Structures are given as structure tokens and as C-alpha cells.
PDB file of C-alpha atoms in Angstrom:
ATOM      1  CA  MET A1456       0.187  -0.177   0.169  1.00  0.00           C
ATOM      2  CA  SER A1457       1.411   3.808  -0.663  1.00  0.00           C
ATOM      3  CA  SER A1458       1.997   5.803   1.840  1.00  0.00           C
ATOM      4  CA  GLU A1459      -0.122   8.325   0.218  1.00  0.00           C
ATOM      5  CA  ASN A1460      -3.166   5.208   0.639  1.00  0.00           C
ATOM      6  CA  SER A1461      -1.894   4.532   4.055  1.00  0.00           C
ATOM      7  CA  ARG A1462      -2.182   8.302   5.671  1.00  0.00           C
ATOM      8  CA  SER A1463      -5.886   7.960   3.788  1.00  0.00           C
ATOM      9  CA  LEU A1464      -6.791   4.596   5.401  1.00  0.00           C
ATOM     10  CA  HIS A1465      -5.363   6.238   8.534  1.00  0.00           C
ATOM     11  CA  SER A1466      -7.421   8.885   8.390  1.00  0.00           C
ATOM     12  CA  LEU A1467     -10.982   6.967   7.749  1.00  0.00           C
ATOM     13  CA  VAL A1468     -10.668   4.768  10.495  1.00  0.00           C
ATOM     14  CA  VAL A1469      -9.706   8.005  13.002  1.00  0.00           C
ATOM     15  CA  ASN A1470     -12.645   9.638  11.609  1.00  0.00           C
ATOM     16  CA  SER A1471     -14.895   6.537  11.845  1.00  0.00           C
ATOM     17  CA  LEU A1472     -13.978   6.199  15.545  1.00  0.00           C
ATOM     18  CA  GLU A1473     -16.484   7.524  18.399  1.00  0.00           C
ATOM     19  CA  GLU A1474     -14.049   8.632  20.919  1.00  0.00           C
ATOM     20  CA  GLN A1475     -13.007  12.265  20.465  1.00  0.00           C
ATOM     21  CA  ILE A1476      -9.555  12.614  19.210  1.00  0.00           C
ATOM     22  CA  ALA A1477      -7.288  15.864  18.772  1.00  0.00           C
ATOM     23  CA  VAL A1478      -3.839  16.490  18.293  1.00  0.00           C
ATOM     24  CA  ILE A1479      -2.332  19.470  20.210  1.00  0.00           C
ATOM     25  CA  ASP A1480       1.081  21.252  19.936  1.00  0.00           C
ATOM     26  CA  ARG A1481       3.531  22.138  23.152  1.00  0.00           C
ATOM     27  CA  SER A1482       1.694  25.416  23.404  1.00  0.00           C
ATOM     28  CA  GLY A1483      -1.391  23.845  23.479  1.00  0.00           C
ATOM     29  CA  HIS A1484      -2.704  24.960  20.444  1.00  0.00           C
ATOM     30  CA  ILE A1485      -5.076  22.420  18.396  1.00  0.00           C
ATOM     31  CA  VAL A1486      -3.404  20.957  15.096  1.00  0.00           C
ATOM     32  CA  ASP A1487      -5.987  18.566  13.900  1.00  0.00           C
ATOM     33  CA  THR A1488      -9.053  16.771  15.256  1.00  0.00           C
ATOM     34  CA  ASN A1489     -11.492  13.996  14.248  1.00  0.00           C
ATOM     35  CA  LEU A1490     -15.305  13.956  13.232  1.00  0.00           C
ATOM     36  CA  SER A1491     -16.179  12.982  16.790  1.00  0.00           C
ATOM     37  CA  TRP A1492     -14.586  16.015  18.600  1.00  0.00           C
ATOM     38  CA  GLY A1493     -16.152  18.604  16.362  1.00  0.00           C
ATOM     39  CA  GLU A1494     -19.301  16.967  16.637  1.00  0.00           C
ATOM     40  CA  PHE A1495     -19.385  16.559  20.281  1.00  0.00           C
ATOM     41  CA  GLY A1496     -18.342  20.504  20.256  1.00  0.00           C
ATOM     42  CA  ARG A1497     -21.396  21.079  18.398  1.00  0.00           C
ATOM     43  CA  ARG A1498     -23.859  19.029  20.325  1.00  0.00           C
ATOM     44  CA  ASN A1499     -22.626  21.344  23.714  1.00  0.00           C
ATOM     45  CA  GLY A1500     -22.986  24.835  22.074  1.00  0.00           C
ATOM     46  CA  LEU A1501     -20.509  24.992  19.067  1.00  0.00           C
ATOM     47  CA  GLU A1502     -21.727  27.040  16.157  1.00  0.00           C
ATOM     48  CA  ALA A1503     -21.222  24.609  13.056  1.00  0.00           C
ATOM     49  CA  SER A1504     -18.625  26.819  11.282  1.00  0.00           C
ATOM     50  CA  TYR A1505     -16.573  26.834  14.355  1.00  0.00           C
ATOM     51  CA  SER A1506     -12.735  26.516  13.853  1.00  0.00           C
ATOM     52  CA  PHE A1507     -10.259  24.561  16.157  1.00  0.00           C
ATOM     53  CA  ASP A1508      -7.833  26.238  14.119  1.00  0.00           C
ATOM     54  CA  ASP A1509      -7.875  28.855  16.461  1.00  0.00           C
ATOM     55  CA  CYS A1510      -8.231  27.191  19.682  1.00  0.00           C
ATOM     56  CA  ASN A1511      -5.714  26.693  22.400  1.00  0.00           C
ATOM     57  CA  TYR A1512      -6.917  23.187  24.270  1.00  0.00           C
ATOM     58  CA  LEU A1513      -5.200  24.614  27.533  1.00  0.00           C
ATOM     59  CA  GLU A1514      -6.161  28.048  27.356  1.00  0.00           C
ATOM     60  CA  VAL A1515      -9.679  26.632  27.681  1.00  0.00           C
ATOM     61  CA  LEU A1516      -8.976  24.297  30.427  1.00  0.00           C
ATOM     62  CA  ALA A1517      -7.303  27.331  32.250  1.00  0.00           C
ATOM     63  CA  ASP A1518     -10.122  28.943  32.000  1.00  0.00           C
ATOM     64  CA  SER A1519     -12.466  26.468  33.199  1.00  0.00           C
ATOM     65  CA  SER A1520     -10.420  25.796  36.313  1.00  0.00           C
ATOM     66  CA  ALA A1521     -10.598  29.584  37.247  1.00  0.00           C
ATOM     67  CA  ASN A1522     -14.268  29.358  37.346  1.00  0.00           C
ATOM     68  CA  GLY A1523     -13.859  26.609  40.343  1.00  0.00           C
ATOM     69  CA  ASP A1524     -13.629  23.358  37.331  1.00  0.00           C
ATOM     70  CA  ASP A1525     -11.293  21.542  39.886  1.00  0.00           C
ATOM     71  CA  PHE A1526     -11.478  18.304  37.132  1.00  0.00           C
ATOM     72  CA  ALA A1527      -9.913  20.802  34.608  1.00  0.00           C
ATOM     73  CA  GLN A1528      -7.196  22.169  36.848  1.00  0.00           C
ATOM     74  CA  GLU A1529      -6.091  18.224  37.251  1.00  0.00           C
ATOM     75  CA  ALA A1530      -6.243  18.125  33.881  1.00  0.00           C
ATOM     76  CA  VAL A1531      -3.994  21.231  33.078  1.00  0.00           C
ATOM     77  CA  GLN A1532      -1.331  19.720  35.261  1.00  0.00           C
ATOM     78  CA  GLY A1533      -1.506  16.588  33.871  1.00  0.00           C
ATOM     79  CA  LEU A1534      -1.028  17.343  30.030  1.00  0.00           C
ATOM     80  CA  LYS A1535       1.520  19.581  30.623  1.00  0.00           C
ATOM     81  CA  SER A1536       3.266  17.190  32.505  1.00  0.00           C
ATOM     82  CA  VAL A1537       3.550  15.186  29.584  1.00  0.00           C
ATOM     83  CA  ILE A1538       4.269  18.146  27.220  1.00  0.00           C
ATOM     84  CA  ASP A1539       7.229  18.854  29.455  1.00  0.00           C
ATOM     85  CA  GLY A1540       8.635  15.000  29.709  1.00  0.00           C
ATOM     86  CA  HIS A1541       7.391  14.655  32.989  1.00  0.00           C
ATOM     87  CA  SER A1542       4.985  11.352  32.340  1.00  0.00           C
ATOM     88  CA  GLU A1543       4.891   9.108  29.520  1.00  0.00           C
ATOM     89  CA  SER A1544       1.021   9.914  29.850  1.00  0.00           C
ATOM     90  CA  PHE A1545      -1.843  10.912  31.469  1.00  0.00           C
ATOM     91  CA  TYR A1546      -5.292   9.731  32.364  1.00  0.00           C
ATOM     92  CA  LEU A1547      -8.588  11.163  34.163  1.00  0.00           C
ATOM     93  CA  GLU A1548     -11.987  10.345  34.685  1.00  0.00           C
ATOM     94  CA  TYR A1549     -14.165  13.230  35.300  1.00  0.00           C
ATOM     95  CA  PRO A1550     -18.013  13.950  34.643  1.00  0.00           C
ATOM     96  CA  CYS A1551     -19.439  16.564  32.312  1.00  0.00           C
ATOM     97  CA  HIS A1552     -22.641  16.515  32.978  1.00  0.00           C
ATOM     98  CA  SER A1553     -25.365  18.454  30.472  1.00  0.00           C
ATOM     99  CA  PRO A1554     -28.954  19.970  31.645  1.00  0.00           C
ATOM    100  CA  ASP A1555     -30.823  17.134  30.748  1.00  0.00           C
ATOM    101  CA  GLN A1556     -28.056  13.753  31.148  1.00  0.00           C
ATOM    102  CA  GLN A1557     -25.602  13.127  33.011  1.00  0.00           C
ATOM    103  CA  ARG A1558     -22.048  11.856  31.636  1.00  0.00           C
ATOM    104  CA  TRP A1559     -18.959  10.520  32.037  1.00  0.00           C
ATOM    105  CA  PHE A1560     -15.338  10.786  30.461  1.00  0.00           C
ATOM    106  CA  ILE A1561     -11.881   9.182  30.376  1.00  0.00           C
ATOM    107  CA  MET A1562      -9.546  11.319  28.965  1.00  0.00           C
ATOM    108  CA  ARG A1563      -5.949  10.550  27.682  1.00  0.00           C
ATOM    109  CA  MET A1564      -2.978  11.593  26.295  1.00  0.00           C
ATOM    110  CA  VAL A1565       0.037  10.876  25.143  1.00  0.00           C
ATOM    111  CA  ARG A1566       3.025  11.704  23.068  1.00  0.00           C
ATOM    112  CA  LEU A1567       2.238  11.292  19.180  1.00  0.00           C
ATOM    113  CA  LYS A1568       4.613   8.568  17.954  1.00  0.00           C
ATOM    114  CA  ASP A1569       7.444  10.071  16.029  1.00  0.00           C
ATOM    115  CA  SER A1570       6.613  13.858  16.727  1.00  0.00           C
ATOM    116  CA  PRO A1571       8.465  15.158  20.096  1.00  0.00           C
ATOM    117  CA  GLU A1572       6.182  18.495  19.462  1.00  0.00           C
ATOM    118  CA  GLN A1573       2.850  17.194  18.809  1.00  0.00           C
ATOM    119  CA  PHE A1574       0.272  15.096  21.652  1.00  0.00           C
ATOM    120  CA  VAL A1575      -2.636  13.095  21.011  1.00  0.00           C
ATOM    121  CA  VAL A1576      -5.533  13.880  23.564  1.00  0.00           C
ATOM    122  CA  SER A1577      -8.580  11.422  23.339  1.00  0.00           C
ATOM    123  CA  HIS A1578     -11.986  11.566  25.415  1.00  0.00           C
ATOM    124  CA  HIS A1579     -14.029   8.320  25.449  1.00  0.00           C
ATOM    125  CA  ASP A1580     -17.610   8.614  26.901  1.00  0.00           C
ATOM    126  CA  ILE A1581     -17.802   6.083  29.372  1.00  0.00           C
ATOM    127  CA  THR A1582     -21.586   6.850  30.926  1.00  0.00           C
ATOM    128  CA  ASP A1583     -22.951   3.720  30.305  1.00  0.00           C
ATOM    129  CA  ARG A1584     -20.596   2.254  32.559  1.00  0.00           C
ATOM    130  CA  LYS A1585     -20.755   4.662  35.436  1.00  0.00           C
ATOM    131  CA  LEU A1586     -24.508   4.473  35.464  1.00  0.00           C
ATOM    132  CA  VAL A1587     -24.075   0.507  35.737  1.00  0.00           C
ATOM    133  CA  GLU A1588     -21.518   1.075  39.020  1.00  0.00           C
ATOM    134  CA  GLN A1589     -23.856   3.578  40.078  1.00  0.00           C
ATOM    135  CA  GLN A1590     -26.704   1.278  39.973  1.00  0.00           C
ATOM    136  CA  ALA A1591     -24.521  -1.645  41.320  1.00  0.00           C
ATOM    137  CA  GLU A1592     -23.635   0.569  44.326  1.00  0.00           C
ATOM    138  CA  TYR A1593     -26.917   1.825  45.206  1.00  0.00           C
ATOM    139  CA  LEU A1594     -28.359  -1.588  45.499  1.00  0.00           C
ATOM    140  CA  ALA A1595     -25.830  -2.570  47.613  1.00  0.00           C
ATOM    141  CA  LEU A1596     -26.240   0.071  50.082  1.00  0.00           C
ATOM    142  CA  HIS A1597     -30.615   0.184  50.060  1.00  0.00           C
ATOM    143  CA  ASP A1598     -32.960  -2.398  51.214  1.00  0.00           C
ATOM    144  CA  PRO A1599     -34.551  -3.705  47.864  1.00  0.00           C
ATOM    145  CA  LEU A1600     -38.537  -3.534  49.672  1.00  0.00           C
ATOM    146  CA  THR A1601     -38.753  -0.021  51.156  1.00  0.00           C
ATOM    147  CA  ASP A1602     -35.653   1.560  49.189  1.00  0.00           C
ATOM    148  CA  LEU A1603     -34.570   2.968  52.543  1.00  0.00           C
ATOM    149  CA  ALA A1604     -30.535   2.776  53.248  1.00  0.00           C
ATOM    150  CA  ASN A1605     -30.052  -0.662  54.548  1.00  0.00           C
ATOM    151  CA  ARG A1606     -27.666  -1.909  57.705  1.00  0.00           C
ATOM    152  CA  ARG A1607     -24.655  -1.336  55.543  1.00  0.00           C
ATOM    153  CA  TYR A1608     -25.348   2.274  54.794  1.00  0.00           C
ATOM    154  CA  PHE A1609     -26.531   2.815  58.123  1.00  0.00           C
ATOM    155  CA  GLU A1610     -23.642   1.875  59.825  1.00  0.00           C
ATOM    156  CA  MET A1611     -20.954   3.817  57.600  1.00  0.00           C
ATOM    157  CA  PHE A1612     -23.209   6.583  57.638  1.00  0.00           C
ATOM    158  CA  LEU A1613     -23.907   7.220  61.437  1.00  0.00           C
ATOM    159  CA  LYS A1614     -19.894   6.924  61.896  1.00  0.00           C
ATOM    160  CA  GLN A1615     -19.467   9.614  59.418  1.00  0.00           C
ATOM    161  CA  GLU A1616     -22.184  11.673  61.238  1.00  0.00           C
ATOM    162  CA  PHE A1617     -20.803  10.619  64.624  1.00  0.00           C
ATOM    163  CA  ARG A1618     -17.424  11.807  63.635  1.00  0.00           C
ATOM    164  CA  ARG A1619     -18.540  15.271  61.829  1.00  0.00           C
ATOM    165  CA  SER A1620     -20.832  15.977  65.640  1.00  0.00           C
ATOM    166  CA  ILE A1621     -18.212  15.715  67.360  1.00  0.00           C
ATOM    167  CA  ARG A1622     -15.533  18.170  64.984  1.00  0.00           C
ATOM    168  CA  LYS A1623     -18.363  20.457  64.480  1.00  0.00           C
ATOM    169  CA  GLY A1624     -19.500  20.072  68.308  1.00  0.00           C
ATOM    170  CA  THR A1625     -23.170  19.646  67.290  1.00  0.00           C
ATOM    171  CA  SER A1626     -25.578  17.553  68.585  1.00  0.00           C
ATOM    172  CA  ILE A1627     -26.491  13.793  66.931  1.00  0.00           C
ATOM    173  CA  SER A1628     -30.149  11.887  67.289  1.00  0.00           C
ATOM    174  CA  LEU A1629     -31.036   8.897  66.487  1.00  0.00           C
ATOM    175  CA  LEU A1630     -34.209   6.702  66.606  1.00  0.00           C
ATOM    176  CA  GLU A1631     -34.932   3.363  67.093  1.00  0.00           C
ATOM    177  CA  ILE A1632     -38.232   1.916  65.595  1.00  0.00           C
ATOM    178  CA  ASP A1633     -38.869  -1.559  66.039  1.00  0.00           C
ATOM    179  CA  LEU A1634     -42.623  -2.921  65.193  1.00  0.00           C
ATOM    180  CA  ASP A1635     -44.673  -5.132  67.894  1.00  0.00           C
ATOM    181  CA  HIS A1636     -45.966  -8.030  67.305  1.00  0.00           C
ATOM    182  CA  PHE A1637     -45.167  -8.124  63.294  1.00  0.00           C
ATOM    183  CA  LYS A1638     -44.080 -11.730  62.865  1.00  0.00           C
ATOM    184  CA  ARG A1639     -47.976 -12.933  64.004  1.00  0.00           C
ATOM    185  CA  PHE A1640     -48.943  -9.868  61.334  1.00  0.00           C
ATOM    186  CA  ASN A1641     -47.398 -11.938  58.801  1.00  0.00           C
ATOM    187  CA  ASP A1642     -48.486 -14.925  60.193  1.00  0.00           C
ATOM    188  CA  GLU A1643     -52.193 -13.942  60.408  1.00  0.00           C
ATOM    189  CA  PHE A1644     -52.612 -11.793  57.128  1.00  0.00           C
ATOM    190  CA  GLY A1645     -49.714 -13.068  55.011  1.00  0.00           C
ATOM    191  CA  HIS A1646     -45.921 -12.025  53.653  1.00  0.00           C
ATOM    192  CA  VAL A1647     -47.594  -9.609  51.079  1.00  0.00           C
ATOM    193  CA  GLU A1648     -49.340  -7.954  53.053  1.00  0.00           C
ATOM    194  CA  GLY A1649     -46.381  -7.420  55.940  1.00  0.00           C
ATOM    195  CA  ASP A1650     -44.104  -6.667  53.249  1.00  0.00           C
ATOM    196  CA  ASP A1651     -46.802  -3.559  52.717  1.00  0.00           C
ATOM    197  CA  CYS A1652     -46.919  -2.417  55.937  1.00  0.00           C
ATOM    198  CA  LEU A1653     -43.049  -2.188  55.905  1.00  0.00           C
ATOM    199  CA  ILE A1654     -43.475   0.044  52.793  1.00  0.00           C
ATOM    200  CA  ARG A1655     -45.901   2.274  54.662  1.00  0.00           C
ATOM    201  CA  VAL A1656     -43.751   2.684  57.622  1.00  0.00           C
ATOM    202  CA  GLY A1657     -40.839   3.374  55.091  1.00  0.00           C
ATOM    203  CA  ARG A1658     -42.386   6.298  53.684  1.00  0.00           C
ATOM    204  CA  VAL A1659     -43.399   7.510  57.082  1.00  0.00           C
ATOM    205  CA  LEU A1660     -39.302   7.502  58.422  1.00  0.00           C
ATOM    206  CA  GLN A1661     -38.423   8.849  54.783  1.00  0.00           C
ATOM    207  CA  THR A1662     -40.462  11.871  55.265  1.00  0.00           C
ATOM    208  CA  HIS A1663     -38.340  13.196  58.153  1.00  0.00           C
ATOM    209  CA  ALA A1664     -35.210  12.511  56.720  1.00  0.00           C
ATOM    210  CA  ARG A1665     -35.041  15.413  54.488  1.00  0.00           C
ATOM    211  CA  ARG A1666     -31.493  16.836  55.066  1.00  0.00           C
ATOM    212  CA  PRO A1667     -28.402  15.633  54.117  1.00  0.00           C
ATOM    213  CA  THR A1668     -27.427  15.233  57.920  1.00  0.00           C
ATOM    214  CA  ASP A1669     -30.178  12.718  57.938  1.00  0.00           C
ATOM    215  CA  LEU A1670     -31.036   9.129  56.783  1.00  0.00           C
ATOM    216  CA  ALA A1671     -34.009   6.836  57.254  1.00  0.00           C
ATOM    217  CA  ALA A1672     -32.737   2.491  57.237  1.00  0.00           C
ATOM    218  CA  ARG A1673     -33.952  -0.376  57.428  1.00  0.00           C
ATOM    219  CA  LEU A1674     -31.802  -2.565  59.319  1.00  0.00           C
ATOM    220  CA  GLY A1675     -33.538  -5.685  59.277  1.00  0.00           C
ATOM    221  CA  GLY A1676     -36.711  -7.630  59.299  1.00  0.00           C
ATOM    222  CA  ASP A1677     -39.295  -4.874  61.254  1.00  0.00           C
ATOM    223  CA  GLU A1678     -36.691  -3.061  62.671  1.00  0.00           C
ATOM    224  CA  PHE A1679     -35.483   0.992  61.613  1.00  0.00           C
ATOM    225  CA  ALA A1680     -33.638   3.589  62.574  1.00  0.00           C
ATOM    226  CA  LEU A1681     -33.439   7.491  61.817  1.00  0.00           C
ATOM    227  CA  VAL A1682     -30.107   9.300  61.984  1.00  0.00           C
ATOM    228  CA  MET A1683     -30.599  12.963  62.640  1.00  0.00           C
ATOM    229  CA  GLY A1684     -27.512  15.223  62.645  1.00  0.00           C
ATOM    230  CA  GLU A1685     -27.375  18.462  64.378  1.00  0.00           C
ATOM    231  CA  THR A1686     -30.644  17.652  66.396  1.00  0.00           C
ATOM    232  CA  ASN A1687     -31.012  17.870  70.067  1.00  0.00           C
ATOM    233  CA  ASN A1688     -33.018  16.073  72.522  1.00  0.00           C
ATOM    234  CA  SER A1689     -36.260  18.279  73.083  1.00  0.00           C
ATOM    235  CA  ALA A1690     -35.783  18.288  68.400  1.00  0.00           C
ATOM    236  CA  SER A1691     -35.682  14.528  68.294  1.00  0.00           C
ATOM    237  CA  GLN A1692     -38.523  13.886  70.913  1.00  0.00           C
ATOM    238  CA  HIS A1693     -40.767  15.903  68.816  1.00  0.00           C
ATOM    239  CA  VAL A1694     -39.926  13.725  65.570  1.00  0.00           C
ATOM    240  CA  ALA A1695     -40.539  11.021  67.866  1.00  0.00           C
ATOM    241  CA  ASP A1696     -43.568  12.012  68.700  1.00  0.00           C
ATOM    242  CA  THR A1697     -45.089  12.869  65.317  1.00  0.00           C
ATOM    243  CA  ILE A1698     -43.720   9.472  63.796  1.00  0.00           C
ATOM    244  CA  GLU A1699     -45.871   7.677  66.357  1.00  0.00           C
ATOM    245  CA  GLN A1700     -48.860   9.819  65.271  1.00  0.00           C
ATOM    246  CA  ALA A1701     -48.182   8.900  61.795  1.00  0.00           C
ATOM    247  CA  MET A1702     -47.663   5.365  62.278  1.00  0.00           C
ATOM    248  CA  ARG A1703     -51.278   5.613  64.312  1.00  0.00           C
ATOM    249  CA  LYS A1704     -52.598   7.051  61.523  1.00  0.00           C
ATOM    250  CA  LEU A1705     -51.574   3.657  58.872  1.00  0.00           C
ATOM    251  CA  ASN A1706     -54.215   1.872  60.393  1.00  0.00           C
ATOM    252  CA  ILE A1707     -52.125  -1.105  61.025  1.00  0.00           C
ATOM    253  CA  CYS A1708     -53.575  -3.733  63.292  1.00  0.00           C
ATOM    254  CA  PHE A1709     -50.537  -5.548  65.001  1.00  0.00           C
TER     255      PHE A1709
END
């Protein structure tokens, strides 16, 4: 294959990739991009006529960093490390959410082979993988019946909130709820009714866990708990009374 045909084939291959690829020089100016790079820019507000020839990628990242984007700051440092020869490559996993969609990407950068003054930057969409990971993590920390936190999440959260309360010198309250005679209810009305009872109780507790410092949990069986950070004894007693009244209104006879 001739060198001209080889370059043409390489161009077709690169432009067929969903991965967004750009070549930058030592100063950060974009030398070339594949089609996916341009298409991603247009999907995120760039005009169809926008030319990357006048774009300095490092300056774009630096502007984002100045506006408080910690991932952009990390990217600038990583890219410069490769450009300055301190690292062979750079890798960064980062979120890039839009108003209507959660998205995550992996950024990679390496020196262009046989071209010490140019570098390849690529962005690979890993959103599907991250959503699966998030779902798996959620299922590992939540009770599948009530959708409340499970015992594992409860113990992690309680330790974290306890340390925070010590650090800030604030109060923390813990309510434990045990449904009396629930086994007898299950035996008499069946597990379907029993599950419905637990779900309804869970909903009551969840209405009292609205703050980031609160957590409603099902510890197992008919045992529940409610953690309330920055809540003193009198406030927690009021919440306990409110929960008891709400439970009575469920009209569940044990």
C-alpha cells in the first residue's frame, strides 16, 4: 500500500471512531481533530462553522479551572506534565454533565509517535459503565423492599455523622423503631400484607429524612432507624412523637 493510501486509510479509521481525538502542539494549540471531536462540540453549543484551528486547548481548560472546575485544573497539570516530559501519559476520569443528561468521560494524553512536539488527546464516553456502577452501588446500600438505607449504609453513615458532630460540636440523634408483634401480623395476614406494611412504615420515616444529615434505614426484619444530625434531645423527641402519630394513622393492627 502506498504511503498516500495508508494516510487516507488512517484518516478514515480515526474519523470512524466514537472516541473524540485531537492533536495539540507543545503550546496547547489544536493542530487537528477527528469528526467526533467536532460533533461533540456542536452538540454542546459550538456553531457548525466553528474552527478549532484558533483554539488553544490548554487555555480553554485553564479558563474552566479559573471558574472553579477542579477536574479542569487537574487536566491542565496532567497535560503539562506530559508536554514537559515528566510523564509518559496522562489519564483522568471526569464528569461532564449536561442540563438533561449525566455523562462521564476518560481523558487520555500521550506524545504523538515520532513527533516529539505534538500530543494526542482523546476523550472516551464511559457514561453507560458509570450508570451501571452507580446502580450496583445503590443496590448494595439500600433495602430492596422499602428503598431505605440498609444496615451497611446505616453503619457507614452513622460513623461519618458521629465524626462530623464531634468535629463541629453539634448534637446527633438516633431513633430506633421496632414494630411490635410483626411476626404475628405476617402469620395472620400473609407476607404480601406484611411487605406492604413495611413499605408504608418506610415512607413515614423517609418523610423525616430530608436533610443531608438525616438518614432513614431498615436494619432488617421489622427494625428501622432514623439518624438526625444537628438535632438535640427536644427536637428528636418531637420527631419521635410525630412519627408515632403518623404510624397510628396508618391503621395497621398488630
